[in-house]
PDB file of C-alpha atoms in Angstrom:
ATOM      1  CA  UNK B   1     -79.293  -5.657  48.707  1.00 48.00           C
ATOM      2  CA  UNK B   2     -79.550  -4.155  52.105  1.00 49.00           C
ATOM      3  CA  UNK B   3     -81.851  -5.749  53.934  1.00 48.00           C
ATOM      4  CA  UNK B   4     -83.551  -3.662  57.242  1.00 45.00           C
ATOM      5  CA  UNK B   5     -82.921  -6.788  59.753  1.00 47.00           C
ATOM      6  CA  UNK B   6     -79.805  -8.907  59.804  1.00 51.00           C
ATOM      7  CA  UNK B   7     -78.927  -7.097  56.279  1.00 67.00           C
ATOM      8  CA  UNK B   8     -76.058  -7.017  54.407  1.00 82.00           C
ATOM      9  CA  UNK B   9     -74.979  -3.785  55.415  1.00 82.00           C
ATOM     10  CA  UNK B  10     -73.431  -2.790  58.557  1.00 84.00           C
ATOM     11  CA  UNK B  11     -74.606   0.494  59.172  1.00 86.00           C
ATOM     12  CA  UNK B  12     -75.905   0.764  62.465  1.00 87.00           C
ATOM     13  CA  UNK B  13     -72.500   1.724  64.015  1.00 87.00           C
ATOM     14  CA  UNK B  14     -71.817   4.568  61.666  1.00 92.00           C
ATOM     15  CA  UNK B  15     -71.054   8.221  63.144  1.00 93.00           C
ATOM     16  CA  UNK B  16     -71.252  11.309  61.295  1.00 95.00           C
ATOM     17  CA  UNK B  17     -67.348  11.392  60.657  1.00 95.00           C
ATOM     18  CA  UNK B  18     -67.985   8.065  58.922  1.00 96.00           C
ATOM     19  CA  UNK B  19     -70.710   9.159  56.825  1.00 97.00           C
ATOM     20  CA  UNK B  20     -68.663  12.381  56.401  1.00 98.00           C
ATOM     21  CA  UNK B  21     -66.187   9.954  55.049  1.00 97.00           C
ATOM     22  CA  UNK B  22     -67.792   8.027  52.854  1.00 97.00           C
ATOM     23  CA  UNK B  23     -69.108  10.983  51.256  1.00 98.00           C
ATOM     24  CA  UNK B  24     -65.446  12.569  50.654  1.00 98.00           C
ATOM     25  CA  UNK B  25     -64.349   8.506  49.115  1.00 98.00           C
ATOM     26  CA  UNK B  26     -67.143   8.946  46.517  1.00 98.00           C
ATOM     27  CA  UNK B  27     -66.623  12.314  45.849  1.00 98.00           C
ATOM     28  CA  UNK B  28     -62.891  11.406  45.128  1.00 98.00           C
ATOM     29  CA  UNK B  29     -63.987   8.504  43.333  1.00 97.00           C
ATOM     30  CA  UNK B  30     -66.729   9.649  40.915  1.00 98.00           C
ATOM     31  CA  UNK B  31     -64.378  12.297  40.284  1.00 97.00           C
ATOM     32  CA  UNK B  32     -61.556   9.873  38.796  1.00 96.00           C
ATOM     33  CA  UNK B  33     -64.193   7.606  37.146  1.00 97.00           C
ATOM     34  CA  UNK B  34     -65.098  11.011  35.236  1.00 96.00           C
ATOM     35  CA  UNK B  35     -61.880  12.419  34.671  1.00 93.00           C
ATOM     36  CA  UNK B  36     -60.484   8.704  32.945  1.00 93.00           C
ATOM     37  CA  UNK B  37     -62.648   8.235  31.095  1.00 95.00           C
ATOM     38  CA  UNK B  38     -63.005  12.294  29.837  1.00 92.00           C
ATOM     39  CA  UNK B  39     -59.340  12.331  29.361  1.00 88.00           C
ATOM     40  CA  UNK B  40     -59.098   7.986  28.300  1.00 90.00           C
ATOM     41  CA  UNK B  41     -56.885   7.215  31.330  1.00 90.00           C
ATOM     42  CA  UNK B  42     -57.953   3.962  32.652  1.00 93.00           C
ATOM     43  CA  UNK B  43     -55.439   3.881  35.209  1.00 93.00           C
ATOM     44  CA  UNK B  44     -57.676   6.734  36.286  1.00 93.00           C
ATOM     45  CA  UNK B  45     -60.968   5.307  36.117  1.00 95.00           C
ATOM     46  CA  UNK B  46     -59.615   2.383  37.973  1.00 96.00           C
ATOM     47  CA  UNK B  47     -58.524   4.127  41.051  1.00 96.00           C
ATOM     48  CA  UNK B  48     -61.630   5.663  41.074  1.00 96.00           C
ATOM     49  CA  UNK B  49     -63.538   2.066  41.022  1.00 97.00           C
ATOM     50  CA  UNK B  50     -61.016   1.176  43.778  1.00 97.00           C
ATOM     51  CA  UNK B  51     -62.254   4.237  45.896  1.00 97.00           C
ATOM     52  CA  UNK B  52     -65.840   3.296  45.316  1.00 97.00           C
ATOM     53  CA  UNK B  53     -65.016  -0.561  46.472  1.00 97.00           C
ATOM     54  CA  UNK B  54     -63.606   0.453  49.324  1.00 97.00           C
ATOM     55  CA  UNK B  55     -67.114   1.788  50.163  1.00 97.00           C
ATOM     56  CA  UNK B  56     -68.917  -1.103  49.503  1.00 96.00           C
ATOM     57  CA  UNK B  57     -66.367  -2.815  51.590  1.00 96.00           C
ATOM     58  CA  UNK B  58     -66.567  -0.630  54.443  1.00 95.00           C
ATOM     59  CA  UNK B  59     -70.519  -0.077  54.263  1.00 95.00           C
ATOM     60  CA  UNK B  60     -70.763  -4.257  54.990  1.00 94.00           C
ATOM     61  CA  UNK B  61     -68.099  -3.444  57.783  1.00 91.00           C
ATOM     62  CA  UNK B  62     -64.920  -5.767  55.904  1.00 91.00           C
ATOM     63  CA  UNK B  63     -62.129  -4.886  58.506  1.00 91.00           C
ATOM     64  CA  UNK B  64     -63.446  -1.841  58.655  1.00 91.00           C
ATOM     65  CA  UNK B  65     -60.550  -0.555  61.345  1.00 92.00           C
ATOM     66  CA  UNK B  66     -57.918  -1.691  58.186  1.00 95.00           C
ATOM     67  CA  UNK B  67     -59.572   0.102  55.658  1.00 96.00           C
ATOM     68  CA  UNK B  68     -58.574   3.745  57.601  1.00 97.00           C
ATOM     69  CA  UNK B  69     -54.534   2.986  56.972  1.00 97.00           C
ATOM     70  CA  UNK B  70     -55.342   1.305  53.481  1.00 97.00           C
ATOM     71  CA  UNK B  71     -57.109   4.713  52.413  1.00 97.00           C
ATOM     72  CA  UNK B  72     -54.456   6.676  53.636  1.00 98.00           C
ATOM     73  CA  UNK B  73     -51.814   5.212  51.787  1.00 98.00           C
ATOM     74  CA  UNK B  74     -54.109   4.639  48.111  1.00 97.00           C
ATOM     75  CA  UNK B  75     -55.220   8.069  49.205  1.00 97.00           C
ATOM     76  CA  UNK B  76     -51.150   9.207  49.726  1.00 98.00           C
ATOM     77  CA  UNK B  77     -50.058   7.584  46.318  1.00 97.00           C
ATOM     78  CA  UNK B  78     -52.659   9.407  44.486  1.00 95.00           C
ATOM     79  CA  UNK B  79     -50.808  12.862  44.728  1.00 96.00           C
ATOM     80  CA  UNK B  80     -47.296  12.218  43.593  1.00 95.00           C
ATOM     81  CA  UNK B  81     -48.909  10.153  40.209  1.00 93.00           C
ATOM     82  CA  UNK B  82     -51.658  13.290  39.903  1.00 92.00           C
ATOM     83  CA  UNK B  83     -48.490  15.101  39.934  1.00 93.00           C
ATOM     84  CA  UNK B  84     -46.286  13.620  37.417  1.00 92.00           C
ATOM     85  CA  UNK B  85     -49.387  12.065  34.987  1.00 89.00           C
ATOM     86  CA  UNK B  86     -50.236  15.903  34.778  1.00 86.00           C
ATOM     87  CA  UNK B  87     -46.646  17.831  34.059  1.00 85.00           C
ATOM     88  CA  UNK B  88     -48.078  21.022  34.370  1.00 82.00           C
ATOM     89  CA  UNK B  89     -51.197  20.511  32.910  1.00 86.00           C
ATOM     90  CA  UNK B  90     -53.566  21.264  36.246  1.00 89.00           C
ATOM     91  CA  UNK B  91     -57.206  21.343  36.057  1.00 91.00           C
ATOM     92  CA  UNK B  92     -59.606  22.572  38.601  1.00 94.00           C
ATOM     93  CA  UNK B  93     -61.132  19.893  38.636  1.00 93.00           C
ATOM     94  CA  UNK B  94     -57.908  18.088  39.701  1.00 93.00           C
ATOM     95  CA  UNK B  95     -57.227  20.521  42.564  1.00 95.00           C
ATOM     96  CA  UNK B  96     -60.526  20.257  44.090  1.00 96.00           C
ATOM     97  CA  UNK B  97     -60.012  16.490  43.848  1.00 96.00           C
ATOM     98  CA  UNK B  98     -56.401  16.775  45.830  1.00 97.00           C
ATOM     99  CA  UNK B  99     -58.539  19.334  48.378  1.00 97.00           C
ATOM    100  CA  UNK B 100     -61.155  16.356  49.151  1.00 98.00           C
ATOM    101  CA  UNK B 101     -58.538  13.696  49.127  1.00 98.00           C
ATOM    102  CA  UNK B 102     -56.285  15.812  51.735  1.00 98.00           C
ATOM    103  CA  UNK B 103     -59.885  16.130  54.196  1.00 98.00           C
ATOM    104  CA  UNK B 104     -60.465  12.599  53.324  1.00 98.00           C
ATOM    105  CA  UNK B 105     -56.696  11.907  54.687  1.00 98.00           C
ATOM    106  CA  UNK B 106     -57.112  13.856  57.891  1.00 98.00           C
ATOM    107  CA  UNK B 107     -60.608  12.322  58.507  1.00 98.00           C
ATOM    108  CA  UNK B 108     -59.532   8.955  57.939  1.00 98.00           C
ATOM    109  CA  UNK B 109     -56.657   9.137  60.443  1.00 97.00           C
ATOM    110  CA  UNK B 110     -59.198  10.618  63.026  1.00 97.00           C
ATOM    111  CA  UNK B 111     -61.287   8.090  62.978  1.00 96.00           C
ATOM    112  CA  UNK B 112     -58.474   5.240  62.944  1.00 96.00           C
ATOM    113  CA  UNK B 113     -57.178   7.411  65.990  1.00 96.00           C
ATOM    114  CA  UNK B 114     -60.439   7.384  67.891  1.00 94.00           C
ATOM    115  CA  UNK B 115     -61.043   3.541  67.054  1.00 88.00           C
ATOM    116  CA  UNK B 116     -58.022   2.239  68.718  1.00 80.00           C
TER     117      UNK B 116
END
């Protein structure tokens, strides 16, 4: 798919606080992929394919700058349902999830910051 000259992807312009970010949006998303369909939540699994589309998205540079506020609000939403889908019922796995998620947060706001 990605070809070295004129390829699909538009990597070239990438810093480290973008890789740094797309790690943290797969991490977040292979981690709800996993934990829907562990626990047979395919609301779940779904945001978890939405977090890894928004890295194909953002890896071929699709209004890239609109993807930072778009993350942050998906991102956002994702605690209050973790929250109430849970009712007590906390994993570890969960909070180290909510940890990423709040980094990814911050980090995409930086770089949405920076890019104006």
């Amino acid at each position: 798919m990605a070809q070295a000259s004129g390829g699909y992807l538009k990597t070239e312009s990438l810093t480290p606080g973008h890789w740094f970010a797309v790690l943290l949006v797969f991490v977040t998303g292979v981690i709800h992929v996993y934990a829907g369909i562990i626990e047979g939540r395919i609301p779940v699994s779904l945001a978890g394919v939405g977090f890894l589309g928004a890295i194909v998205l953002f890896l071929l540079d699709y209004r890239r700058r609109l993807l930072y506020p778009v993350g942050i609000v998906y991102t956002v939403v994702q605690f209050p349902l973790w929250y109430v889908a849970n009712a007590g019922e906390y994993t570890t796995l969960g909070y180290v999830d909510k940890t990423v998620q709040a980094v990814l947060i911050v980090v995409l706001a930086f770089l949405y910051w920076t890019e104006r």
